[in-house]
Short mmCIF file of C-alpha atoms in Angstrom, two decimals:
data_model
loop_
_atom_site.label_atom_id
_atom_site.label_comp_id
_atom_site.label_asym_id
_atom_site.label_seq_id
_atom_site.Cartn_x
_atom_site.Cartn_y
_atom_site.Cartn_z
CA UNK A 1 -13.47 -10.90 6.00
CA UNK A 2 -12.65 -8.11 9.18
CA UNK A 3 -9.50 -8.91 8.48
CA UNK A 4 -9.64 -8.33 4.96
CA UNK A 5 -11.22 -4.88 5.37
CA UNK A 6 -9.16 -3.36 7.95
CA UNK A 7 -6.07 -3.53 5.47
CA UNK A 8 -7.91 -1.79 3.11
CA UNK A 9 -7.63 1.47 4.04
CA UNK A 10 -3.12 1.10 4.45
CA UNK A 11 -3.38 -0.78 1.06
CA UNK A 12 -5.11 2.12 -0.68
CA UNK A 13 -2.65 4.67 1.31
CA UNK A 14 0.12 2.38 -0.88
CA UNK A 15 -1.73 2.35 -4.04
CA UNK A 16 -1.79 5.78 -4.04
CA UNK A 17 2.01 6.04 -3.28
CA UNK A 18 3.15 3.50 -6.05
CA UNK A 19 0.76 4.86 -8.66
CA UNK A 20 1.70 8.51 -8.25
CA UNK A 21 5.35 6.75 -9.22
CA UNK A 22 4.23 4.59 -12.07
CA UNK A 23 2.24 7.43 -13.35
CA UNK A 24 5.90 9.74 -13.57
CA UNK A 25 6.60 7.07 -15.55
CA UNK A 26 4.14 6.65 -17.54
CA UNK A 27 4.20 10.14 -18.62
CA UNK A 28 7.49 9.25 -20.18
CA UNK A 29 6.44 6.75 -22.10
CA UNK A 30 3.56 8.74 -23.80
CA UNK A 31 5.32 11.80 -24.33
CA UNK A 32 7.44 9.72 -26.51
CA UNK A 33 4.59 7.52 -27.91
CA UNK A 34 2.41 10.90 -28.25
CA UNK A 35 4.93 12.62 -30.31
CA UNK A 36 6.76 9.79 -32.39
CA UNK A 37 4.53 7.03 -32.17
CA UNK A 38 7.12 5.14 -31.18
CA UNK A 39 7.75 2.52 -27.84
CA UNK A 40 10.78 4.16 -26.16
CA UNK A 41 11.62 0.40 -24.46
CA UNK A 42 14.56 1.66 -22.80
CA UNK A 43 12.55 4.66 -20.89
CA UNK A 44 12.94 1.75 -17.54
CA UNK A 45 15.98 1.04 -17.36
CA UNK A 46 16.28 4.90 -17.47
CA UNK A 47 14.59 5.55 -14.18
CA UNK A 48 16.30 2.66 -12.61
CA UNK A 49 19.96 4.45 -13.90
CA UNK A 50 18.02 7.14 -11.90
CA UNK A 51 17.13 5.16 -8.90
CA UNK A 52 21.28 5.18 -8.71
CA UNK A 53 21.72 8.04 -9.84
CA UNK A 54 19.68 8.72 -6.06
CA UNK A 55 21.85 6.11 -4.97
CA UNK A 56 25.03 7.52 -5.78
CA UNK A 57 24.31 11.59 -4.07
CA UNK A 58 23.28 9.85 -0.84
CA UNK A 59 26.24 8.05 -0.27
CA UNK A 60 27.79 11.14 -0.85
CA UNK A 61 26.18 13.56 1.45
CA UNK A 62 25.99 10.23 4.24
CA UNK A 63 28.81 8.68 5.63
CA UNK A 64 29.58 6.41 8.89
CA UNK A 65 24.99 5.87 8.96
CA UNK A 66 24.62 9.64 9.58
CA UNK A 67 24.03 12.69 6.73
CA UNK A 68 26.91 14.63 6.37
CA UNK A 69 24.49 17.72 5.44
CA UNK A 70 20.56 18.94 6.02
CA UNK A 71 18.67 15.39 5.34
CA UNK A 72 16.08 18.09 3.47
CA UNK A 73 18.95 19.22 1.11
CA UNK A 74 20.42 15.76 0.93
CA UNK A 75 17.26 14.86 -1.05
CA UNK A 76 16.49 17.80 -2.87
CA UNK A 77 20.35 16.97 -4.80
CA UNK A 78 19.21 13.00 -4.77
CA UNK A 79 15.80 14.50 -7.09
CA UNK A 80 18.03 17.36 -8.23
CA UNK A 81 21.31 14.61 -9.29
CA UNK A 82 19.45 11.89 -10.49
CA UNK A 83 16.70 14.25 -12.72
CA UNK A 84 20.14 15.69 -14.05
CA UNK A 85 21.87 12.80 -15.25
CA UNK A 86 18.60 11.03 -16.99
CA UNK A 87 17.75 14.15 -18.57
CA UNK A 88 21.12 14.01 -20.29
CA UNK A 89 20.54 9.89 -20.86
CA UNK A 90 17.48 11.02 -22.27
CA UNK A 91 19.46 13.34 -24.94
CA UNK A 92 21.79 11.28 -25.38
CA UNK A 93 19.61 8.02 -25.77
CA UNK A 94 17.67 10.10 -29.03
CA UNK A 95 20.61 11.28 -30.60
CA UNK A 96 22.17 8.03 -31.02
CA UNK A 97 19.67 5.03 -31.22
CA UNK A 98 16.32 6.92 -31.82
CA UNK A 99 17.11 10.40 -34.10
CA UNK A 100 18.84 8.26 -36.98
CA UNK A 101 16.68 6.24 -37.56
CA UNK A 102 12.87 8.04 -37.39
CA UNK A 103 12.65 7.57 -40.86
CA UNK A 104 13.14 4.13 -41.53
CA UNK A 105 11.23 1.23 -40.90
CA UNK A 106 8.98 2.20 -37.68
CA UNK A 107 10.67 -1.31 -36.29
CA UNK A 108 14.09 -0.17 -36.39
CA UNK A 109 14.07 2.34 -33.60
CA UNK A 110 11.56 -0.71 -31.27
CA UNK A 111 14.49 -3.06 -31.45
CA UNK A 112 17.37 0.01 -31.44
CA UNK A 113 15.55 0.83 -27.99
CA UNK A 114 15.64 -2.60 -27.07
CA UNK A 115 19.22 -2.77 -27.48
CA UNK A 116 20.44 -0.05 -24.91
CA UNK A 117 18.25 -1.16 -22.38
CA UNK A 118 20.04 -4.30 -22.52
CA UNK A 119 23.21 -2.16 -22.29
CA UNK A 120 21.99 0.08 -19.33
CA UNK A 121 21.24 -2.94 -18.04
CA UNK A 122 23.88 -4.54 -18.18
CA UNK A 123 26.29 -2.26 -17.35
CA UNK A 124 24.52 -1.00 -13.93
CA UNK A 125 25.38 -4.50 -13.41
CA UNK A 126 28.98 -4.60 -14.30
CA UNK A 127 29.42 -1.31 -12.29
CA UNK A 128 27.20 -2.60 -8.84
CA UNK A 129 28.18 -6.61 -9.65
CA UNK A 130 24.66 -7.58 -9.49
CA UNK A 131 24.20 -6.62 -5.64
CA UNK A 132 21.52 -4.70 -4.62
CA UNK A 133 22.82 -1.29 -3.09
CA UNK A 134 21.05 0.07 0.20
CA UNK A 135 18.88 3.61 0.92
CA UNK A 136 18.85 4.06 4.73
CA UNK A 137 15.35 6.65 4.73
CA UNK A 138 15.57 6.38 8.01
CA UNK A 139 18.42 8.84 7.97
CA UNK A 140 16.79 11.03 5.71
CA UNK A 141 12.82 10.90 7.23
CA UNK A 142 12.60 9.88 10.38
CA UNK A 143 10.21 6.21 10.32
CA UNK A 144 7.86 6.66 13.24
CA UNK A 145 6.73 10.14 11.52
CA UNK A 146 4.25 10.49 9.73
CA UNK A 147 0.05 10.62 10.98
CA UNK A 148 -3.05 8.03 10.79
CA UNK A 149 -5.96 8.74 9.38
CA UNK A 150 -9.25 5.97 8.88
CA UNK A 151 -7.15 2.74 10.31
CA UNK A 152 -4.00 3.42 7.66
CA UNK A 153 -0.73 4.62 8.94
CA UNK A 154 0.86 7.27 6.28
CA UNK A 155 4.77 7.98 7.16
CA UNK A 156 6.38 10.93 6.31
CA UNK A 157 7.80 9.16 3.42
CA UNK A 158 4.80 8.54 1.57
CA UNK A 159 3.16 12.18 2.01
CA UNK A 160 6.86 13.36 0.26
CA UNK A 161 6.63 11.02 -2.98
CA UNK A 162 2.98 12.15 -3.13
CA UNK A 163 3.67 15.26 -2.91
CA UNK A 164 6.70 15.55 -5.06
CA UNK A 165 4.37 13.17 -7.63
CA UNK A 166 1.73 14.93 -8.00
CA UNK A 167 3.50 18.75 -7.78
CA UNK A 168 5.27 17.69 -10.46
CA UNK A 169 3.07 16.59 -12.54
CA UNK A 170 0.38 19.48 -12.50
CA UNK A 171 3.30 21.47 -12.95
CA UNK A 172 3.86 19.67 -16.31
CA UNK A 173 0.35 19.64 -17.20
CA UNK A 174 0.54 23.36 -17.14
CA UNK A 175 3.97 23.80 -19.05
CA UNK A 176 1.80 21.55 -21.76
CA UNK A 177 -0.88 23.34 -22.03
CA UNK A 178 -0.16 27.05 -21.49
CA UNK A 179 4.06 27.35 -23.02
CA UNK A 180 4.75 27.92 -25.95
CA UNK A 181 7.06 24.45 -25.87
CA UNK A 182 3.89 22.88 -24.79
CA UNK A 183 1.74 24.09 -28.18
CA UNK A 184 4.72 22.82 -30.41
CA UNK A 185 4.96 19.80 -28.52
CA UNK A 186 0.94 19.45 -29.67
CA UNK A 187 0.89 20.63 -32.42
CA UNK A 188 3.92 18.47 -33.43
CA UNK A 189 2.26 15.31 -31.67
CA UNK A 190 -0.96 16.07 -34.19
CA UNK A 191 0.82 16.29 -37.31
CA UNK A 192 4.61 16.14 -37.35
CA UNK A 193 4.61 17.00 -41.13
CA UNK A 194 2.80 19.36 -41.20
CA UNK A 195 4.55 21.17 -38.22
CA UNK A 196 7.70 21.85 -39.76
CA UNK A 197 5.96 23.08 -42.61
CA UNK A 198 5.10 26.44 -39.75
CA UNK A 199 8.11 26.14 -39.13
CA UNK A 200 8.54 24.26 -35.40
CA UNK A 201 11.74 22.79 -35.25
CA UNK A 202 10.31 19.09 -34.50
CA UNK A 203 13.91 18.02 -33.99
CA UNK A 204 14.58 20.41 -30.83
CA UNK A 205 10.58 19.26 -29.53
CA UNK A 206 11.71 16.12 -29.77
CA UNK A 207 14.51 15.50 -27.65
CA UNK A 208 13.09 18.23 -24.99
CA UNK A 209 10.31 15.83 -25.44
CA UNK A 210 12.89 12.54 -24.10
CA UNK A 211 14.95 14.96 -21.66
CA UNK A 212 11.63 15.63 -19.64
CA UNK A 213 9.95 12.78 -20.12
CA UNK A 214 13.67 11.15 -18.89
CA UNK A 215 14.23 13.57 -15.73
CA UNK A 216 10.90 12.29 -14.88
CA UNK A 217 11.92 8.59 -14.92
CA UNK A 218 14.86 10.43 -12.80
CA UNK A 219 12.70 11.31 -10.23
CA UNK A 220 10.51 8.22 -9.80
CA UNK A 221 13.65 6.31 -9.97
CA UNK A 222 14.94 8.49 -6.09
CA UNK A 223 11.33 8.05 -5.17
CA UNK A 224 11.05 3.75 -5.72
CA UNK A 225 14.36 3.95 -4.35
CA UNK A 226 13.23 5.59 -0.74
CA UNK A 227 10.14 3.85 -0.46
CA UNK A 228 11.68 0.30 -1.11
CA UNK A 229 15.31 1.76 1.10
CA UNK A 230 17.38 -0.49 -1.95
CA UNK A 231 17.75 -0.11 -6.23
CA UNK A 232 19.52 -3.16 -7.98
CA UNK A 233 19.77 -3.66 -11.46
CA UNK A 234 16.58 -5.22 -12.40
CA UNK A 235 14.34 -2.20 -11.34
CA UNK A 236 14.33 -0.80 -14.77
CA UNK A 237 12.31 -3.79 -16.26
CA UNK A 238 9.19 -4.89 -13.97
CA UNK A 239 8.69 -0.80 -13.56
CA UNK A 240 8.80 -0.67 -17.13
CA UNK A 241 6.25 -3.17 -17.94
CA UNK A 242 4.45 -1.66 -15.24
CA UNK A 243 4.76 2.33 -16.25
CA UNK A 244 4.42 0.77 -19.80
CA UNK A 245 0.62 -0.46 -19.17
CA UNK A 246 -0.22 2.43 -17.14
CA UNK A 247 -0.04 3.81 -20.39
CA UNK A 248 -1.87 1.48 -22.80
CA UNK A 249 -4.52 1.30 -20.11
CA UNK A 250 -5.12 5.31 -19.35
CA UNK A 251 -4.66 6.06 -23.20
CA UNK A 252 -1.25 6.00 -24.73
CA UNK A 253 -0.44 9.24 -25.89
CA UNK A 254 -2.54 11.11 -23.37
CA UNK A 255 -0.85 12.97 -20.87
CA UNK A 256 -3.83 12.92 -17.84
CA UNK A 257 -5.07 9.23 -18.95
CA UNK A 258 -1.43 8.27 -18.58
CA UNK A 259 -1.71 9.32 -14.45
CA UNK A 260 -5.09 8.29 -14.25
CA UNK A 261 -3.70 4.66 -15.80
CA UNK A 262 -0.54 5.01 -13.12
CA UNK A 263 -2.88 5.77 -9.83
CA UNK A 264 -5.44 2.49 -10.61
CA UNK A 265 -2.52 0.19 -11.60
CA UNK A 266 -1.07 1.08 -8.60
CA UNK A 267 -4.65 0.96 -6.57
CA UNK A 268 -4.98 -2.82 -8.44
CA UNK A 269 -1.84 -3.59 -7.47
CA UNK A 270 -1.63 -2.96 -3.37
CA UNK A 271 -5.27 -4.19 -2.98
CA UNK A 272 -5.07 -7.52 -5.62
CA UNK A 273 -2.03 -8.34 -2.50
CA UNK A 274 -5.57 -8.30 -0.15
CA UNK A 275 -6.89 -11.35 -1.42
CA UNK A 276 -3.95 -12.72 -2.98
CA UNK A 277 -0.21 -13.86 -2.14
CA UNK A 278 1.78 -11.51 -2.97
CA UNK A 279 3.81 -13.29 -5.85
CA UNK A 280 0.36 -13.33 -7.67
CA UNK A 281 0.19 -9.24 -7.64
CA UNK A 282 1.76 -9.03 -10.94
CA UNK A 283 -0.48 -11.50 -12.42
CA UNK A 284 -3.41 -9.68 -10.84
CA UNK A 285 -2.44 -6.27 -12.79
CA UNK A 286 -1.91 -7.70 -16.23
CA UNK A 287 -5.44 -9.55 -15.66
CA UNK A 288 -6.79 -5.87 -15.05
CA UNK A 289 -5.02 -4.30 -17.61
CA UNK A 290 -6.17 -7.05 -20.23
CA UNK A 291 -10.04 -6.39 -18.44
CA UNK A 292 -10.31 -2.85 -18.77
CA UNK A 293 -8.99 -3.18 -22.45
CA UNK A 294 -11.57 -5.27 -23.64
CA UNK A 295 -14.10 -3.24 -22.19
CA UNK A 296 -12.19 0.48 -23.35
CA UNK A 297 -9.60 -0.51 -26.11
CA UNK A 298 -8.28 3.06 -26.43
CA UNK A 299 -7.83 3.56 -22.19
CA UNK A 300 -9.65 5.10 -19.64
CA UNK A 301 -9.34 8.45 -21.85
CA UNK A 302 -7.89 8.07 -25.10
CA UNK A 303 -11.37 9.16 -27.26
CA UNK A 304 -11.61 12.05 -24.53
CA UNK A 305 -9.18 15.03 -25.05
CA UNK A 306 -8.40 16.17 -28.19
CA UNK A 307 -5.36 17.54 -27.78
CA UNK A 308 -2.73 14.41 -27.53
CA UNK A 309 1.04 14.42 -26.17
#
């Protein structure tokens, strides 16, 4: 029992770190669903593209096991490069796979998104020959640097992931609630046709939602690459399913719910490995999801917030 309790502080730190990544990814799902009432099942593979974009920038700016420029510059370039690549990809997906089908059957965009997911995954597999690509995080962030708190070791990499994720989530929450674009997103989310009647350019709002959500997935991709120190073409499937789970858990369509759902999912996954072998962590996560939805079908915050995006 003592050995189990000793692991709890470290697993809480691990859970918060993973939860922040899941929360960033879940926000993209939740934003698109909130505006269009449609699920973007290609979102997980956009995340995978972001991870590879981060690896690409890392590879360009390191030579022979050493960074060629300042490590802080490389980290910033990885985040900006991945965000730009995935934001552009999100705009393309909205234009080619969603917009032509927006007024058709609700199943059509869903199938289209699955098709985009398979295309992206296969393209990544061909371009990498199916091999995982390493990101040597220790070249950018000293492996031994960090703090010890309450029996847990908190590395600088984890602090960076949590700090960046929380900063982005707070900034996004402020944008949605205090800017004109945010007001238009909330109006479109509540009633798309009524928003058009009052002069809101809903197509611009929708593509902006895809761009922002996909950009967040790009940032999350860089974070997961730094956390696991490698990326591969299968990354998007499992991460996408977990982010979707987090969005549903928090109340899909609700931004703050997606953040809460991501954190809860990360903590459940990390604490679950204390009582069961790591191979069962996904089973534990989805068991918790089923239990949570039985007790609260609308999600954690699904009925508590009026404005939903």
